[in-house]
Coordinates of C-alpha atoms in Angstrom, one line a residue:
M24 CA 6.3 1.3 -22.8
K25 CA 9.9 0.1 -22.1
N26 CA 10.5 3.3 -20.1
L27 CA 7.4 2.7 -18.0
L28 CA 8.6 -0.8 -17.2
K29 CA 11.9 0.6 -16.1
I30 CA 10.1 2.8 -13.7
F31 CA 7.6 0.4 -12.3
L32 CA 9.6 -2.9 -12.2
P33 CA 11.6 -2.0 -9.1
F34 CA 8.3 -1.3 -7.3
I35 CA 6.8 -4.5 -8.4
F36 CA 9.9 -6.3 -7.2
I37 CA 9.8 -4.7 -3.8
F38 CA 6.1 -5.1 -3.1
G39 CA 5.3 -8.2 -5.1
T40 CA 8.3 -10.6 -4.6
K41 CA 7.8 -13.2 -1.9
A42 CA 10.6 -13.7 0.6
T43 CA 12.1 -17.2 1.0
G44 CA 13.4 -19.0 4.0
C45 CA 12.8 -18.4 7.7
G46 CA 12.0 -15.2 9.5
Q47 CA 10.6 -13.3 6.5
T48 CA 7.0 -12.4 5.8
Q49 CA 5.5 -13.4 2.5
I50 CA 3.0 -10.5 2.6
Y51 CA 4.4 -7.0 3.1
P52 CA 2.3 -5.1 5.6
W53 CA 1.6 -1.5 4.9
K54 CA 2.6 -0.4 8.4
F55 CA 5.5 -1.0 10.6
P56 CA 5.0 -2.8 14.0
N57 CA 3.9 -0.5 16.8
S58 CA 2.6 -0.8 20.3
G59 CA -1.0 -1.9 20.5
N60 CA -1.5 -2.4 16.8
S61 CA -3.6 -5.3 15.4
P62 CA -1.3 -6.6 12.7
A63 CA -2.4 -7.6 9.3
L64 CA -2.9 -11.3 8.6
G65 CA 0.5 -12.7 7.6
S66 CA 2.6 -10.1 9.4
W67 CA 3.8 -12.6 12.0
P68 CA 3.4 -15.9 10.1
W69 CA 5.5 -17.9 12.7
H70 CA 3.2 -17.1 15.6
G71 CA 0.4 -19.6 16.5
A72 CA -2.0 -20.6 19.3
L73 CA -2.1 -23.6 21.5
F74 CA -5.6 -24.9 22.5
R75 CA -6.8 -27.4 25.0
R76 CA -9.9 -29.6 24.4
D77 CA -12.3 -29.2 27.3
P78 CA -15.7 -30.9 27.8
Q79 CA -17.7 -27.9 26.8
L80 CA -15.4 -26.0 24.4
D81 CA -11.9 -25.5 23.2
T82 CA -9.8 -23.2 25.4
Y83 CA -6.9 -21.0 24.3
V84 CA -3.9 -21.8 26.4
C85 CA -0.7 -20.1 25.2
G86 CA 1.2 -18.8 22.3
V87 CA 3.6 -20.9 20.2
T88 CA 6.3 -20.2 17.6
I89 CA 6.8 -22.3 14.4
L90 CA 10.3 -23.8 14.2
S91 CA 9.7 -26.3 11.4
K92 CA 6.9 -28.1 9.7
R93 CA 6.6 -30.6 12.6
F94 CA 7.6 -28.6 15.6
V95 CA 6.4 -25.6 17.5
L96 CA 8.0 -24.1 20.6
T97 CA 6.3 -22.9 23.8
I98 CA 6.9 -23.1 27.6
A99 CA 6.6 -26.1 29.9
Y100 CA 4.3 -24.2 32.2
C101 CA 1.6 -24.2 29.4
L102 CA 1.7 -28.0 29.2
T103 CA 1.4 -28.7 32.9
D104 CA -1.8 -28.8 34.9
P105 CA -1.5 -26.0 37.5
I106 CA -3.3 -28.0 40.2
T107 CA -1.7 -31.5 39.8
Q108 CA 1.5 -30.2 38.2
K109 CA 1.2 -33.1 35.8
Q110 CA 1.6 -33.1 32.0
I111 CA -1.6 -32.5 30.1
P112 CA -2.3 -35.5 27.7
E113 CA -1.3 -34.9 24.1
N114 CA -4.8 -35.8 22.8
R115 CA -6.3 -32.8 24.6
L116 CA -4.0 -30.3 22.8
F117 CA -3.9 -28.9 19.3
V118 CA -2.3 -25.9 17.5
R119 CA -3.7 -23.3 15.1
V120 CA -1.4 -21.3 12.8
G121 CA -2.1 -18.7 10.2
I122 CA -4.5 -16.7 12.3
T123 CA -4.9 -13.3 13.9
L124 CA -8.4 -14.1 15.2
V125 CA -8.6 -16.9 17.8
D126 CA -12.3 -17.6 17.3
P127 CA -13.5 -17.8 14.6
P128 CA -10.2 -18.2 12.8
E129 CA -9.6 -16.7 9.3
G130 CA -10.0 -18.9 6.3
H131 CA -6.2 -19.4 5.8
Y132 CA -5.8 -21.1 9.2
Q133 CA -4.4 -24.6 9.8
S134 CA -5.2 -26.8 12.7
H135 CA -2.7 -29.6 13.8
D136 CA -3.2 -32.1 16.6
V137 CA -0.2 -32.7 19.0
K138 CA 1.4 -36.0 18.6
A139 CA 4.1 -35.7 21.3
M140 CA 5.4 -33.1 23.7
F141 CA 8.9 -32.6 25.1
I142 CA 9.1 -30.8 28.4
H143 CA 12.6 -29.9 29.4
E144 CA 13.9 -32.6 31.7
A145 CA 15.2 -30.0 34.2
F146 CA 12.0 -27.9 34.3
N147 CA 11.4 -26.7 37.8
W148 CA 7.9 -25.7 38.6
D149 CA 8.5 -23.6 41.7
Q150 CA 11.4 -21.5 40.4
V151 CA 10.3 -21.7 36.7
E152 CA 13.7 -22.9 35.6
D153 CA 14.3 -24.4 32.1
D154 CA 10.7 -23.3 31.3
I155 CA 10.7 -24.5 27.7
A156 CA 8.8 -27.2 25.7
L157 CA 8.5 -28.6 22.2
L158 CA 5.3 -29.9 20.5
R159 CA 5.6 -32.4 17.7
L160 CA 2.6 -32.2 15.5
A161 CA 0.6 -35.1 14.1
T162 CA 0.5 -33.5 10.6
K163 CA 3.0 -31.3 8.8
I164 CA 2.5 -27.6 8.7
T165 CA 2.1 -26.3 5.1
Y166 CA 4.0 -23.1 4.6
S167 CA 2.1 -20.4 2.8
D168 CA 1.7 -16.6 2.7
Y169 CA 0.3 -16.8 6.2
V170 CA 2.4 -19.6 7.8
Q171 CA 6.2 -19.5 7.9
P172 CA 9.0 -20.7 10.3
I173 CA 11.0 -18.3 12.5
C174 CA 14.8 -18.1 12.3
M175 CA 16.9 -18.8 15.4
W176 CA 19.1 -16.1 16.9
Q177 CA 22.7 -16.6 15.7
G178 CA 26.0 -15.5 17.2
N179 CA 27.0 -14.5 20.7
S180 CA 24.8 -16.0 23.4
S181 CA 25.7 -13.4 26.1
V182 CA 22.6 -11.5 27.3
E183 CA 24.8 -8.4 27.7
Q184 CA 25.1 -8.3 23.9
I185 CA 21.3 -7.8 23.5
V186 CA 20.6 -5.4 26.4
N187 CA 18.7 -2.3 25.2
R188 CA 17.7 -4.0 22.0
T189 CA 14.0 -3.8 21.2
G190 CA 12.0 -6.7 19.8
F191 CA 8.4 -7.5 19.3
I192 CA 6.0 -9.9 21.0
V193 CA 2.5 -10.7 19.7
G194 CA -0.5 -12.4 21.3
W195 CA -4.1 -12.1 22.4
G196 CA -3.5 -11.0 26.0
G197 CA -3.7 -7.3 25.5
K198 CA -7.0 -6.2 27.1
E199 CA -6.8 -4.2 30.3
D200 CA -9.6 -6.2 31.9
N201 CA -7.4 -9.3 31.8
G202 CA -9.7 -10.8 29.1
M203 CA -8.5 -11.9 25.7
A204 CA -8.3 -9.4 22.8
K205 CA -10.4 -10.3 19.8
N206 CA -7.5 -9.6 17.4
L207 CA -3.8 -10.4 17.6
I208 CA -1.9 -7.5 19.2
E209 CA 1.8 -6.6 18.7
A210 CA 3.9 -4.7 21.2
P211 CA 7.6 -3.7 21.5
M212 CA 9.7 -5.1 24.4
T213 CA 13.1 -3.7 25.3
I214 CA 15.6 -6.1 26.9
I215 CA 17.1 -4.9 30.2
S216 CA 20.0 -6.0 32.3
E217 CA 19.8 -8.5 35.2
Q218 CA 20.6 -5.7 37.7
I219 CA 17.7 -3.6 36.5
C220 CA 15.3 -6.5 36.3
I221 CA 16.0 -7.7 39.8
G222 CA 15.8 -4.2 41.1
V223 CA 12.3 -3.8 39.8
D224 CA 11.0 -6.4 42.3
P225 CA 13.8 -8.3 44.2
V226 CA 11.2 -10.5 46.0
Q227 CA 9.8 -11.9 42.8
F228 CA 12.6 -11.7 40.2
L229 CA 15.7 -12.6 42.4
W230 CA 14.7 -16.2 42.6
L231 CA 13.1 -16.4 39.1
Y232 CA 16.2 -15.0 37.3
H233 CA 18.5 -17.9 36.2
E234 CA 21.7 -16.5 34.8
D235 CA 22.3 -17.5 31.2
K236 CA 19.0 -19.3 31.0
T237 CA 16.7 -16.3 31.3
F238 CA 16.5 -12.6 30.6
C239 CA 14.1 -9.7 31.2
A240 CA 12.3 -7.3 28.9
T241 CA 9.9 -4.5 29.5
N242 CA 7.4 -2.2 27.8
A243 CA 7.2 0.1 30.8
N244 CA 8.0 3.2 28.6
E245 CA 5.3 2.5 26.1
T246 CA 2.2 4.7 26.0
K247 CA 0.0 1.6 25.5
P248 CA 1.7 -1.3 27.4
Q249 CA 0.3 -4.7 26.6
R250 CA 0.0 -7.8 28.7
I251 CA 1.9 -10.7 27.2
D252 CA 0.8 -14.2 26.4
R253 CA 2.7 -16.9 28.0
G254 CA 4.7 -19.0 25.5
S255 CA 4.8 -16.2 22.9
G256 CA 8.2 -15.5 21.3
L257 CA 10.3 -12.4 21.5
Y258 CA 11.2 -11.6 17.9
L259 CA 14.3 -9.5 17.1
E260 CA 15.0 -8.3 13.5
V261 CA 18.5 -9.0 12.3
E262 CA 19.5 -8.0 8.7
D263 CA 15.9 -8.1 7.3
R264 CA 15.0 -11.4 9.0
W265 CA 13.1 -12.0 12.2
T266 CA 14.8 -14.2 14.8
L267 CA 13.6 -15.9 18.0
R268 CA 15.6 -15.1 21.1
G269 CA 13.2 -15.7 24.0
I270 CA 9.8 -17.1 25.0
A271 CA 7.6 -15.5 27.5
S272 CA 7.7 -17.3 30.8
R273 CA 5.5 -17.1 33.9
A274 CA 6.7 -14.1 35.9
Q275 CA 5.1 -10.8 35.2
Y276 CA 5.2 -7.5 37.2
S277 CA 3.0 -4.5 36.7
L278 CA 4.1 -1.0 37.7
S279 CA 1.6 1.6 38.9
S280 CA 2.3 3.3 35.6
G281 CA 0.9 0.3 33.8
G282 CA 4.2 -1.0 32.4
Y283 CA 5.1 -4.7 32.4
Y284 CA 8.2 -6.6 33.0
R285 CA 8.5 -10.2 31.8
M286 CA 10.9 -13.0 32.3
F287 CA 11.9 -14.8 29.1
T288 CA 13.4 -18.2 28.7
D289 CA 16.6 -17.8 26.6
V290 CA 16.0 -19.9 23.6
L291 CA 19.7 -19.7 22.4
Y292 CA 20.8 -21.3 25.7
H293 CA 18.5 -24.2 25.0
L294 CA 19.3 -24.5 21.3
E295 CA 21.2 -27.8 21.6
W296 CA 18.3 -29.2 23.6
I297 CA 15.9 -28.2 20.8
R298 CA 18.1 -29.9 18.2
S299 CA 18.4 -33.0 20.3
K300 CA 14.7 -33.6 19.9
G301 CA 15.1 -33.8 16.1
V302 CA 14.2 -30.2 15.2
I303 CA 15.8 -28.8 12.1
V304 CA 15.7 -25.1 12.5
D305 CA 15.9 -22.0 10.2
G306 CA 13.6 -23.5 7.5
K307 CA 16.1 -26.1 6.4
E308 CA 13.9 -29.2 6.8
N309 CA 12.1 -30.8 3.8

C-alpha cells in the first residue's frame, strides 16, 4: 500500500492541488489552449462579460478582465454611447464572471452590478487614445474554482521586449457571420512590431498607433483565425502564471486570407493610472 501511495501521490498533487494567487487556474484543463477551441469552464477564470440593460433584453457589450474582487478592466469605448459619445449610466451595466456561455450562463456564474466607472481622463474618441476603463462593482467578486484575478505583467515596459511573443485572447466574437459564438472561444495572438503593424494598413493604423500606449498583435498565420471581442485581455504566460499585458481596442483589420490584426491598449503603460483608482492588483487585496 505504501508503495502504491508513493507512485500515485505525485499525480494526485499535480492534478488535484489547487493553485493559489493570481493568474493560475484552479481547475486543470485536459487540453492546452489552441486556436478556435471552446475552453473548459474554469480555464480562463479571470475573463468575464459586460452587459447593458436594454428595454427588451440584456445585451452583451464587451469582454472584461478581473483585476480584484471589486474591479474589472475593459476599454473606454465599451462604456461610451457610439452615437452621443457620452458615458453609459452605471445603472444600465452589469458584469458576469465564471462563465463560458453568455446565455444562459452556467450554474457557477456570478452577476455584479456596476457601482462606478472610471474612463481614462485622456481618452480620445477619434484616435482611440488611452482607450482604457475600470469598473468598480457594487458587490465583491467571490473567488472560486471558476473565478480568479489575473496577474499584471511585470518587468520591462518596452514593447520591443514582447515582439514575437504569443499570448491568448478569449471571447464570444468568433463566428464568421459576425454573430456571437455560443461558447467562449480561445485564440492565439502574436505580438508584432510597430513597423509591421503600420505597414499592414497605413491609412488605418498610422493614426491609431500611439507609441508606448499601444501595440499590435495578429493571428494572421492561424488556420482558424478568430474575431476578437473588444475589451478582452491579451494573456501571456510567464513562469506558470498568466499575466495581462493588453486589452483589445477598437481597430481591427481583416486580410483577404482571413487573418486579423488588432490594436491593443498597453495595460503596463497605464498601470499607475489603474492603481490611482484604488485597485490592488495581483490578488493581494483582502
